[in-house]
Amino acid sequence: MADRQVRTGVMAAADAQSFWMSAKIPNDMFQVCGFGGVPADLDQALAAVRQNVAACPELLVRIDDSDSWRYPSWVRCDFADESVVVHELDDATWSGCLNAVRAVAAGDQLDATKQLWRLHVFVGVEGMPEVAGPGTVVVVQMSHALADGRRATALVGRIFGRDQAVPARVEPRLGTWALPYLALRASAAHRRLVQDTESGAVAAPADSWPLQPTNNLPEGPDSLRAVVRHRLQLPGPTVTTGVLAAISEALAAELGGVTALGAEVPMAKTGTRYAYNHYGNVSVALHPQLPFHERAARIDAELAARRQRFEHPAVVASDAASAAVPARVLRWGLGHFDPHARSATVTGNTVVSSVNRGPADLTFGGCAVVLSTACPALSPMMGLTHGVHGIGDTVTVSVHASQSALPDIDSYVERLSATLDGSR
């Protein structure tokens, strides 16, 4: 992208951390949109995308990280032709397209100092769910530094013509000079959290979980699958809870009947957004030993408990202190992070990311969106990840696994599909 050298602001600490960590653990997001049909004029469809992007300044930025003593800056840039890649599929089936998406995700991470997003276009995909004839798949690859799940949904919506505001961040009133005060306030708030926990006013911290094969270092080929259902076909009480309960049953069976099983679930934060990445990860017990509906109710209650603890003033105070850490200190700390270090326990045996991408009002070249999914990233301690993405009345559960973590992904996906269908 051509650089106009116009700085639009300094990155928040949380976003800079995501950017710096991507050098050790790639974390680009791959947001998949499936459209019914094939554009009559692909060039015209891409021109419409260019026009939509031109009207969205939040997409016309890159990162300048040239000053090692300061946090990186957001810099204005122009739309460039390399922001769109049209792929020729060797296997034009839906499963072949998912394989191509996985291959792109494995070997094509963005250089965020040059561009923060890229479109991958696959035309003429046969056998796509919800589509009678050939369809089109467009993948929006995006640096995690630019967005969390909610903000990414808004940005993808703008690319495909949705008229909606993109969540913006608020500059904190206190900077790095206030770190001692903010640290003291965070310490006092933490003591209050301990007291509230001991009194039972706030839920206790989540358990950690013993390692399972799904926590193996990803090795060997990885695979991507997708299970597509209508919302009314999924068990409740919510889509997220119902899918977590189904994952629990299917995964426990695939692992030979284990009973100690947990999931790491990204959870959006409430309150003022001081960073583009306004979320945190919580740990939830999956209770595979319980009957389905009792299990789902327990998972729902655990999510509510995690939310309650997540919203305690101590978490807000801790975030404020972390946001005031000098850039040089945070950069130094991340530089000493060892992605190959192994832990004896984990916050989850899989990751389950759930995002509602809104109404089915996106279009590409006159073709309406029919489904949305993702290729959720693997990491050194997580060889199995799930995405739960809804658009309109369609929900897609994606499963991304390395062979070292899940040797037979198709067996697992069959179990998951059967559990979803048999638990309504």
Short mmCIF file of N, CA and C in Angstrom, two decimals, residues 172-183 321 323-326:
data_model
loop_
_atom_site.label_atom_id
_atom_site.label_comp_id
_atom_site.label_asym_id
_atom_site.label_seq_id
_atom_site.Cartn_x
_atom_site.Cartn_y
_atom_site.Cartn_z
N PRO A 172 -7.30 6.65 26.80
CA PRO A 172 -7.36 6.74 28.27
C PRO A 172 -6.91 8.10 28.76
N ARG A 173 -7.49 8.54 29.87
CA ARG A 173 -7.14 9.84 30.42
C ARG A 173 -5.75 9.85 31.04
N LEU A 174 -5.31 8.69 31.53
CA LEU A 174 -4.03 8.61 32.22
C LEU A 174 -3.03 7.81 31.39
N GLY A 175 -1.80 8.36 31.25
CA GLY A 175 -0.77 7.71 30.46
C GLY A 175 0.24 6.96 31.30
N THR A 176 1.39 6.69 30.71
CA THR A 176 2.41 5.90 31.40
C THR A 176 2.92 6.58 32.67
N TRP A 177 2.84 7.90 32.72
CA TRP A 177 3.28 8.62 33.91
C TRP A 177 2.47 8.24 35.15
N ALA A 178 1.26 7.74 34.93
CA ALA A 178 0.38 7.40 36.05
C ALA A 178 0.49 5.94 36.46
N LEU A 179 1.45 5.21 35.90
CA LEU A 179 1.55 3.78 36.20
C LEU A 179 1.64 3.47 37.69
N PRO A 180 2.46 4.16 38.48
CA PRO A 180 2.51 3.83 39.92
C PRO A 180 1.14 3.94 40.59
N TYR A 181 0.41 5.02 40.29
CA TYR A 181 -0.92 5.19 40.86
C TYR A 181 -1.86 4.08 40.39
N LEU A 182 -1.83 3.78 39.09
CA LEU A 182 -2.72 2.75 38.54
C LEU A 182 -2.38 1.37 39.10
N ALA A 183 -1.09 1.11 39.32
CA ALA A 183 -0.69 -0.18 39.88
C ALA A 183 -1.18 -0.31 41.32
N ALA A 321 -3.97 -0.49 34.43
CA ALA A 321 -2.55 -0.51 34.76
C ALA A 321 -1.73 -1.11 33.61
N ALA A 323 -2.45 -1.05 30.50
CA ALA A 323 -2.44 -0.11 29.37
C ALA A 323 -1.41 1.00 29.55
N ALA A 324 -0.98 1.23 30.81
CA ALA A 324 -0.03 2.30 31.08
C ALA A 324 1.42 1.82 31.13
N VAL A 325 1.65 0.55 30.92
CA VAL A 325 3.03 0.03 30.93
C VAL A 325 3.81 0.66 29.77
N PRO A 326 4.99 1.18 30.01
CA PRO A 326 5.78 1.77 28.93
C PRO A 326 6.04 0.77 27.80
#
